Coordinates of C-alpha atoms in Angstrom, one line a residue:
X91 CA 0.0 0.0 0.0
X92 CA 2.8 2.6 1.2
X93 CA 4.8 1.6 -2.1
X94 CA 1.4 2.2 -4.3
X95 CA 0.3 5.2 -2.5
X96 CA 4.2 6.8 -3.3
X97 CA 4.5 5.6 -7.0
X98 CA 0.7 7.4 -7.2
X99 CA 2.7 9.9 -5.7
X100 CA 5.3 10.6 -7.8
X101 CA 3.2 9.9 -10.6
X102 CA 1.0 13.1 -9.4
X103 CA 3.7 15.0 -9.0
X104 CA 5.3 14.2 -12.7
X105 CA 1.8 14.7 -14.0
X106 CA 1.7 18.2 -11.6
X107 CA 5.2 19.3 -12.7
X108 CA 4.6 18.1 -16.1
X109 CA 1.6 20.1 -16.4
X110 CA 3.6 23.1 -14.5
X111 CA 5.9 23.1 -17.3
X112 CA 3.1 23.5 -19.9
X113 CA 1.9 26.0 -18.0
X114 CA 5.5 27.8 -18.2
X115 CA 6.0 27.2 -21.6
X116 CA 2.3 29.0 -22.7
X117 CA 3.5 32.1 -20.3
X118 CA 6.8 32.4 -22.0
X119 CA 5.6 32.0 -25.3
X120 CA 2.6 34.9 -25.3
X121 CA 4.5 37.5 -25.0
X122 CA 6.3 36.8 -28.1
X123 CA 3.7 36.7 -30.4
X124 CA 2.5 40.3 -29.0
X125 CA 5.9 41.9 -29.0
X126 CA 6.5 42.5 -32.8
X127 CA 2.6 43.7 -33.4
X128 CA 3.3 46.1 -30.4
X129 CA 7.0 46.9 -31.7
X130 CA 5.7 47.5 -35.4
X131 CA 2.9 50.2 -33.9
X132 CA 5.3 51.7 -32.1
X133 CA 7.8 52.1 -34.8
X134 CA 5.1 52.9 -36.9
X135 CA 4.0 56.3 -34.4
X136 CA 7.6 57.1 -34.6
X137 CA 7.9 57.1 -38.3
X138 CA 4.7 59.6 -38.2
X139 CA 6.4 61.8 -35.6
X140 CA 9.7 62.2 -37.1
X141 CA 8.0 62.7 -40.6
X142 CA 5.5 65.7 -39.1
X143 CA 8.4 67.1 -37.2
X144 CA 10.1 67.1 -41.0
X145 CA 7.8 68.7 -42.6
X146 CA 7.1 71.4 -39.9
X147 CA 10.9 72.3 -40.2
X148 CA 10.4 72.6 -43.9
X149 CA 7.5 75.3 -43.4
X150 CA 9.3 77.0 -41.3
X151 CA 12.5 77.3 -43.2
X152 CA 11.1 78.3 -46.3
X153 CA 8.7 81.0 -44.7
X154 CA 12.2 82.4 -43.6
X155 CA 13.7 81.9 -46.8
X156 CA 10.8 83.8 -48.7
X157 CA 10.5 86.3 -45.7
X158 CA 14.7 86.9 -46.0
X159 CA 14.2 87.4 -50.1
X160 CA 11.2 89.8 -50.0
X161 CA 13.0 91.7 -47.5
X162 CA 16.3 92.2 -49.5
X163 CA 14.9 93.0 -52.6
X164 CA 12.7 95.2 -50.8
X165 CA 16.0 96.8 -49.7
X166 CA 17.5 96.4 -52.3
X167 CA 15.3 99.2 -54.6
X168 CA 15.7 102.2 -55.6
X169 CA 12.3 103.9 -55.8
X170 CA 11.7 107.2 -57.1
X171 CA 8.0 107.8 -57.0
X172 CA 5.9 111.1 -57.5
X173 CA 5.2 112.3 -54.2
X174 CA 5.0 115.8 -52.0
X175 CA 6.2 116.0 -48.6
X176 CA 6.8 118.6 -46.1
X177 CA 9.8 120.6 -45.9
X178 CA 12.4 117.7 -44.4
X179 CA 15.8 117.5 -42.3
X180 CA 18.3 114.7 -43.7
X181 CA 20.9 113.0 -41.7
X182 CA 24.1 112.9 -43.0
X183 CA 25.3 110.0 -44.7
X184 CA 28.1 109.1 -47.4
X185 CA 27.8 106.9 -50.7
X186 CA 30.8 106.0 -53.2
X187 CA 29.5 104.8 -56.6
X188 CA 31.6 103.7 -60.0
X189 CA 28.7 105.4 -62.2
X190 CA 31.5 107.3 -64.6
X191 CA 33.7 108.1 -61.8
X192 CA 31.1 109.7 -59.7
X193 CA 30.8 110.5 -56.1
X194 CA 28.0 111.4 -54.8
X195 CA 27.9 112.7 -50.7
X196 CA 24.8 113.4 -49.0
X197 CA 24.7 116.1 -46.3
X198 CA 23.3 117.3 -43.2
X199 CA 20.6 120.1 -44.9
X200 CA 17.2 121.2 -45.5
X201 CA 15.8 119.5 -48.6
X202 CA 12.4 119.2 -50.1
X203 CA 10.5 116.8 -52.6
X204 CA 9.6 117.5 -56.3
X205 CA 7.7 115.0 -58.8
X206 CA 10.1 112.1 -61.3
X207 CA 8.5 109.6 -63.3
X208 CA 8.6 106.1 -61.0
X209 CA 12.1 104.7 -61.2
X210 CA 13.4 101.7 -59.8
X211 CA 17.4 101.3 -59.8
X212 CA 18.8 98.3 -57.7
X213 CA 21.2 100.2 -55.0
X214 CA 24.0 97.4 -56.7
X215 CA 23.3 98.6 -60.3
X216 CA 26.2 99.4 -62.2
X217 CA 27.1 101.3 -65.5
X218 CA 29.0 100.9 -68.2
X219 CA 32.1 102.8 -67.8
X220 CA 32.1 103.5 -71.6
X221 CA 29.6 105.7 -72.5
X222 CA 28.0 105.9 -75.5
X223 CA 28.1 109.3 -77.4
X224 CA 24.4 110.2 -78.5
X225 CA 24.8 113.8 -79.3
X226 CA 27.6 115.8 -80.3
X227 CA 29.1 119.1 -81.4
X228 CA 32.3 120.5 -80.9
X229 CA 32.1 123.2 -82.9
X230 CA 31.5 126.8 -81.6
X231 CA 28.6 128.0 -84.2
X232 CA 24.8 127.4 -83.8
X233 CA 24.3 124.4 -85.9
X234 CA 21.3 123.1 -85.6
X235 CA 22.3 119.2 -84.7
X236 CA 25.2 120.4 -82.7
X237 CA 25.2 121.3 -78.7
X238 CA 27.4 123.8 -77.2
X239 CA 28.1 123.3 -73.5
X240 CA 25.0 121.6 -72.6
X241 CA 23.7 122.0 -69.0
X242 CA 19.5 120.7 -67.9
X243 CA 18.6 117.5 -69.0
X244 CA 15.0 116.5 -69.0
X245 CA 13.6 113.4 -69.9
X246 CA 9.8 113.4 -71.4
X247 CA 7.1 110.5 -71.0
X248 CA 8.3 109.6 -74.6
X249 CA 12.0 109.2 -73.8
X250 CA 12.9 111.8 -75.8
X251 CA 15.5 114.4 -73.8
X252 CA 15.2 117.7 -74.0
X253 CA 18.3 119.9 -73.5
X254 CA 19.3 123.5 -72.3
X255 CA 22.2 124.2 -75.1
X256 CA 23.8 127.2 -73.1
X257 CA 26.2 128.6 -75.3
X258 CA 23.3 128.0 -78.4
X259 CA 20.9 130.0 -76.1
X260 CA 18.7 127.7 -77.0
X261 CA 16.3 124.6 -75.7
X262 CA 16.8 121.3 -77.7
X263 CA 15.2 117.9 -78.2
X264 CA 17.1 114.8 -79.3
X265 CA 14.7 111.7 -79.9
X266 CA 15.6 108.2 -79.3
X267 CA 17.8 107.1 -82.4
X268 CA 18.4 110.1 -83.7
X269 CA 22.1 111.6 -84.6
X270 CA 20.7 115.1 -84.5
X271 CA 18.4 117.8 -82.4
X272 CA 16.2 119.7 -83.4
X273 CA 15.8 123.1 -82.1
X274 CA 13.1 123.7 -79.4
X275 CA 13.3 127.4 -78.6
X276 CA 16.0 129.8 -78.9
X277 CA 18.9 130.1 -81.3
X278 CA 19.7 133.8 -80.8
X279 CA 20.8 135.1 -77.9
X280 CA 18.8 138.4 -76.5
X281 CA 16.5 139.8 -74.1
X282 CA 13.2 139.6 -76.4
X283 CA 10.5 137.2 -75.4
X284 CA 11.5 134.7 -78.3
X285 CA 15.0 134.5 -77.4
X286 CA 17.3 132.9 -74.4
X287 CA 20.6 133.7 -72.8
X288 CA 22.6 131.0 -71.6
X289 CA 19.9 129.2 -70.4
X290 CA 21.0 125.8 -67.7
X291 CA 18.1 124.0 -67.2
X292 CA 14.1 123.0 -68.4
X293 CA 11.3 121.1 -67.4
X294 CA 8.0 120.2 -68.6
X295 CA 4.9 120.9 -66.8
X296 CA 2.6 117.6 -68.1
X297 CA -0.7 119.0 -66.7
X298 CA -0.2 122.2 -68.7
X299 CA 2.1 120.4 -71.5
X300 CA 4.2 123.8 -71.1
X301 CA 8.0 124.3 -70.9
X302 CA 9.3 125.8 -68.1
X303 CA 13.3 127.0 -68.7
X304 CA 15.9 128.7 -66.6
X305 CA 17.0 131.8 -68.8
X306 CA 19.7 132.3 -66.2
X307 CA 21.1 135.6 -67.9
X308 CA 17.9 136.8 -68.2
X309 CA 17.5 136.6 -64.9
X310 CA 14.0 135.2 -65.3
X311 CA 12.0 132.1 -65.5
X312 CA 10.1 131.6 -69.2
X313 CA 7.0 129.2 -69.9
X314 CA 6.0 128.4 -73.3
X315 CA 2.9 125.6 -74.9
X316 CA 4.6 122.9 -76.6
X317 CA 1.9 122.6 -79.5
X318 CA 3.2 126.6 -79.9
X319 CA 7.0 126.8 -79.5
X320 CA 7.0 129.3 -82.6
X321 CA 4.9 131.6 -80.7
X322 CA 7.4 134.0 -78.0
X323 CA 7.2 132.9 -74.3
X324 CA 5.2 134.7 -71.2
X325 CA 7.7 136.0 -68.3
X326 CA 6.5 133.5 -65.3
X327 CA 9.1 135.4 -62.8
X328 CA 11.5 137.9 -63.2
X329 CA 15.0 139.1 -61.2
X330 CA 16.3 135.6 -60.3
X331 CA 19.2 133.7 -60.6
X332 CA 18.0 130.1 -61.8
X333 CA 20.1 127.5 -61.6
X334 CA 17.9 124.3 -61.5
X335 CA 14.5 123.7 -61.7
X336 CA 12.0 121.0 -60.1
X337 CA 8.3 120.5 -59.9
X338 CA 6.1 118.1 -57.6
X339 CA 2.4 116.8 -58.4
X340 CA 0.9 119.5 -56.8
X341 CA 2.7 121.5 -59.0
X342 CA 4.9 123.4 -57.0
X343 CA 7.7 124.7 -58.9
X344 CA 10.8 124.5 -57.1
X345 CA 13.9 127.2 -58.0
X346 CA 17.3 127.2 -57.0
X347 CA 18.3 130.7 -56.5
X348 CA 22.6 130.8 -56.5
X349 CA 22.3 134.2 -56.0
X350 CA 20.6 134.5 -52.8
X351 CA 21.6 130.6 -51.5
X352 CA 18.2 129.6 -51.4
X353 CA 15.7 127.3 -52.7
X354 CA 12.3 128.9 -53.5
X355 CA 8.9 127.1 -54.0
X356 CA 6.5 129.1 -56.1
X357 CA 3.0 128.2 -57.2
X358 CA 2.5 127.3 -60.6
X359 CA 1.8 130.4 -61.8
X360 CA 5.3 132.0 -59.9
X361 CA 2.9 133.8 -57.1
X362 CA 3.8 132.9 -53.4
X363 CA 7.3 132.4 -53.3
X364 CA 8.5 130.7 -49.8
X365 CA 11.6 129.4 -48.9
X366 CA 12.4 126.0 -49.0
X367 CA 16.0 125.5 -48.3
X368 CA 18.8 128.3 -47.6
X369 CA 18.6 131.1 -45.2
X370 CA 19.4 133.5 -47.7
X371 CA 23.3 133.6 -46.1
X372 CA 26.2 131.8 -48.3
X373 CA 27.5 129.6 -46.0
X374 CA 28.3 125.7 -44.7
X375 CA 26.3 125.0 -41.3
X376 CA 23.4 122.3 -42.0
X377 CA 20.8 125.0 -42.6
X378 CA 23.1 127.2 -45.3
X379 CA 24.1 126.9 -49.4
X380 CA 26.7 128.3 -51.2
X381 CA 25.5 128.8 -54.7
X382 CA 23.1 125.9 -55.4
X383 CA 22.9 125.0 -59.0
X384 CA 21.1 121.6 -59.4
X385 CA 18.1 119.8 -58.0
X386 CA 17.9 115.7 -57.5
X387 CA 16.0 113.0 -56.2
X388 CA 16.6 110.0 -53.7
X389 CA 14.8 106.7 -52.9
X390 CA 12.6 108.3 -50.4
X391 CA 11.4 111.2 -52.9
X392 CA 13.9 114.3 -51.5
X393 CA 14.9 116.7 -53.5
X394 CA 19.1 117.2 -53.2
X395 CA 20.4 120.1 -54.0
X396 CA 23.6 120.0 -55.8
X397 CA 25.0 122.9 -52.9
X398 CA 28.2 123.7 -55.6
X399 CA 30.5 125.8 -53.6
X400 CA 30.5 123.8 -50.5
X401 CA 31.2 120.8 -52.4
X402 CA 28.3 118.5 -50.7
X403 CA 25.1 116.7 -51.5
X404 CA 26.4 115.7 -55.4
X405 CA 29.5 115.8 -57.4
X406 CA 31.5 114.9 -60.3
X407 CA 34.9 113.6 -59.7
X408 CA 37.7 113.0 -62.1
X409 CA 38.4 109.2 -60.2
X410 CA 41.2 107.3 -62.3
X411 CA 40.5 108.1 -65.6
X412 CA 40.9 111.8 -65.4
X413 CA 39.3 114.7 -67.4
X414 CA 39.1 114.4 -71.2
X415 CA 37.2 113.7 -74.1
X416 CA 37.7 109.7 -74.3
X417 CA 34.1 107.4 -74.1
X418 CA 35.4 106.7 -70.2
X419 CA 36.1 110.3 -69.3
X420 CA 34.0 113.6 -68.6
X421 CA 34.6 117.4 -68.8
X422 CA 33.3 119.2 -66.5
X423 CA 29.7 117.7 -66.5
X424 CA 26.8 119.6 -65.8
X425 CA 23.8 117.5 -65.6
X426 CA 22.5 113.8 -65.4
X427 CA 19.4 112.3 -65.6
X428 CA 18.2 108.6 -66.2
X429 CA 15.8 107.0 -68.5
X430 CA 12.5 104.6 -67.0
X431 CA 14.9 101.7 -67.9
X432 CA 17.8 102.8 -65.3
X433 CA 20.1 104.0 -68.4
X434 CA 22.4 107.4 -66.8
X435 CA 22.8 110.1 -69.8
X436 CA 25.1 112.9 -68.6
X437 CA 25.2 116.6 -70.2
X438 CA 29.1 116.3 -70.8
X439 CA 29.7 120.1 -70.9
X440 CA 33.0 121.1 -71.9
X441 CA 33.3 118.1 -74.4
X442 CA 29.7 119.8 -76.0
X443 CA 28.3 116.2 -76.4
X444 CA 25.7 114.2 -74.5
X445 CA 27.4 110.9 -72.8
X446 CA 24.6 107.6 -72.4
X447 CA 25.5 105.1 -69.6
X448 CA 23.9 102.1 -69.9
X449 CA 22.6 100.1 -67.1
X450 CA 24.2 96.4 -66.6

């Protein structure tokens, strides 16, 4: 009995371990057929994490990107826009450029706005420093396709440039592609209403579709109708010493007065003369000019007034290629203007010829 009752014993407790070892075995073996679903889900999330992470960093770098262009070509533009704004202070600043050996220095002074065709110049546009001769006359007679010391250029909505010939005492147009000018107003110097003397500079009013000219040894400012040149001019104001002229879309006409050191704003009609820039004192201090001559425009739509005999705001230097008469060289140069495609033309003065710069 004792031995039955032990091999039943150990027989139960085979059959117990036996079936304790099945029981192992199913424990062990459960987790392994979860572990690679639970794995591949979890690999799966990551994927999807690390992709949206991905693509958010894209977003945001080419939001910068765009963000970083707009704002440089933004910065890099030179806008010239018609636009009037109050009588304004400048801080002083300096620029270098290689346009034909030119420097041009902005100062510490008074300056207000006149009216220019939109114009956008990139701030790195450069010229050709060969220009390209478009008008010329060397001669000292009055021929009628040749200029003699040219001074105001003037660009109309055409492209065609108009020109104050000084020595011709006269106002001429060249038109794109032409060799030759043809004679405006003027040819004979005098004092009559039909006649100029040494005029330096002209403009066109477009609301009026008059000419507006500088007849500096006059000492007064003339306005003719274009449809009428043949007919003589009207007087528009007398006893001044014009040396550059401006006009905004209000049309305000802006003088500079050498004589006196000022800039004057008339009205249209030359009534109301105030003073825009000078204090009627030659002199240097931030509030002062010494014989202004020219007027010019920057990107935010100033006026800068070429203040001569203190040698600020805008001048011409001789840089490395020196004065002459070569297609890289300039003598004494009065005047420069550009065209609505960025070319620079220059009134070359002493070389009596008209120098085009085109834009790279």
């Amino acid at each position: 009995m004792n031995s039955l009752n032990e091999n039943q014993y150990e027989l139960s407790a085979i059959d117990t371990n036996g079936e304790t070892s099945e029981s192992d075995d199913n424990s062990i073996q459960s987790p392994n057929l979860i572990g690679p679903q639970l794995g591949s889900i979890v690999a799966l999330k990551k994927i999807r994490y690390v992709l949206l992470i991905s693509v958010t960093l894209c977003l945001i770098v080419l939001a910068i990107v765009i963000f970083v262009t707009l704002t440089h070509r933004q910065e890099n533009l030179v806008t010239i826009m018609a636009r009037t704004t109050p009588i304004t202070t400048m801080s002083t600043t300096s620029q270098t450029t290689n346009t034909s050996s030119m420097l041009i220095t902005s100062v510490s002074m008074t300056v207000i706005t006149a009216s220019m065709p939109m114009l956008n110049i990139s701030v790195d546009a450069q010229w050709e420093q060969n220009g390209i001769t478009i008008i010329e006359g060397r001669q000292k007679d009055n021929a009628t396709y040749r200029v003699y010391h040219p001074h105001g250029l003037f660009i109309d909505d055409n492209q065609n440039i108009l020109i104050a010939d000084h020595r011709n005492h006269r106002i001429d147009e060249w038109k794109q592609g032409d060799k030759e000018v043809v004679v405006l107003f003027g040819g004979r110097k005098g004092t009559k209403l039909g006649q100029l003397h040494h005029p330096v500079d002209v403009l066109i009013d477009r609301a009026s579709n008059t000419l507006i000219i500088c007849d500096q040894s006059n000492r007064r400012i003339l306005r003719l109708f274009r449809h009428n040149l043949n007919k003589t001019a009207e007087i528009l104001i007398k006893n001044i010493r014009c040396a550059g002229l401006a006009i905004d879309h209000q049309r305000y006409l802006y003088i500079s007065d050498n004589e006196h050191h000022q800039v004057k704003r008339y009205d249209i009609d030359g009534r109301n003369q105030t003073v825009a820039a000078g204090t009627g004192r030659q002199g240097n201090a931030s509030d002062e000019l010494n014989r202004p001559t020219y007027i010019f425009m920057d990107r935010q739509q100033n006026v800068f007034v070429s203040d001569t005999d203190n040698h600020r705001v805008m001048q011409w230097n001789k840089g490395n290629n020196g004065q002459g008469s070569g297609s890289n060289q300039l003598d004494c140069p009065e005047y420069l203007v550009f065209d609505r495609t960025g070319n620079l033309y220059v009134a070359d003065s002493y070389n009596n010829r008209i120098q085009k710069y085109l834009i790279k």
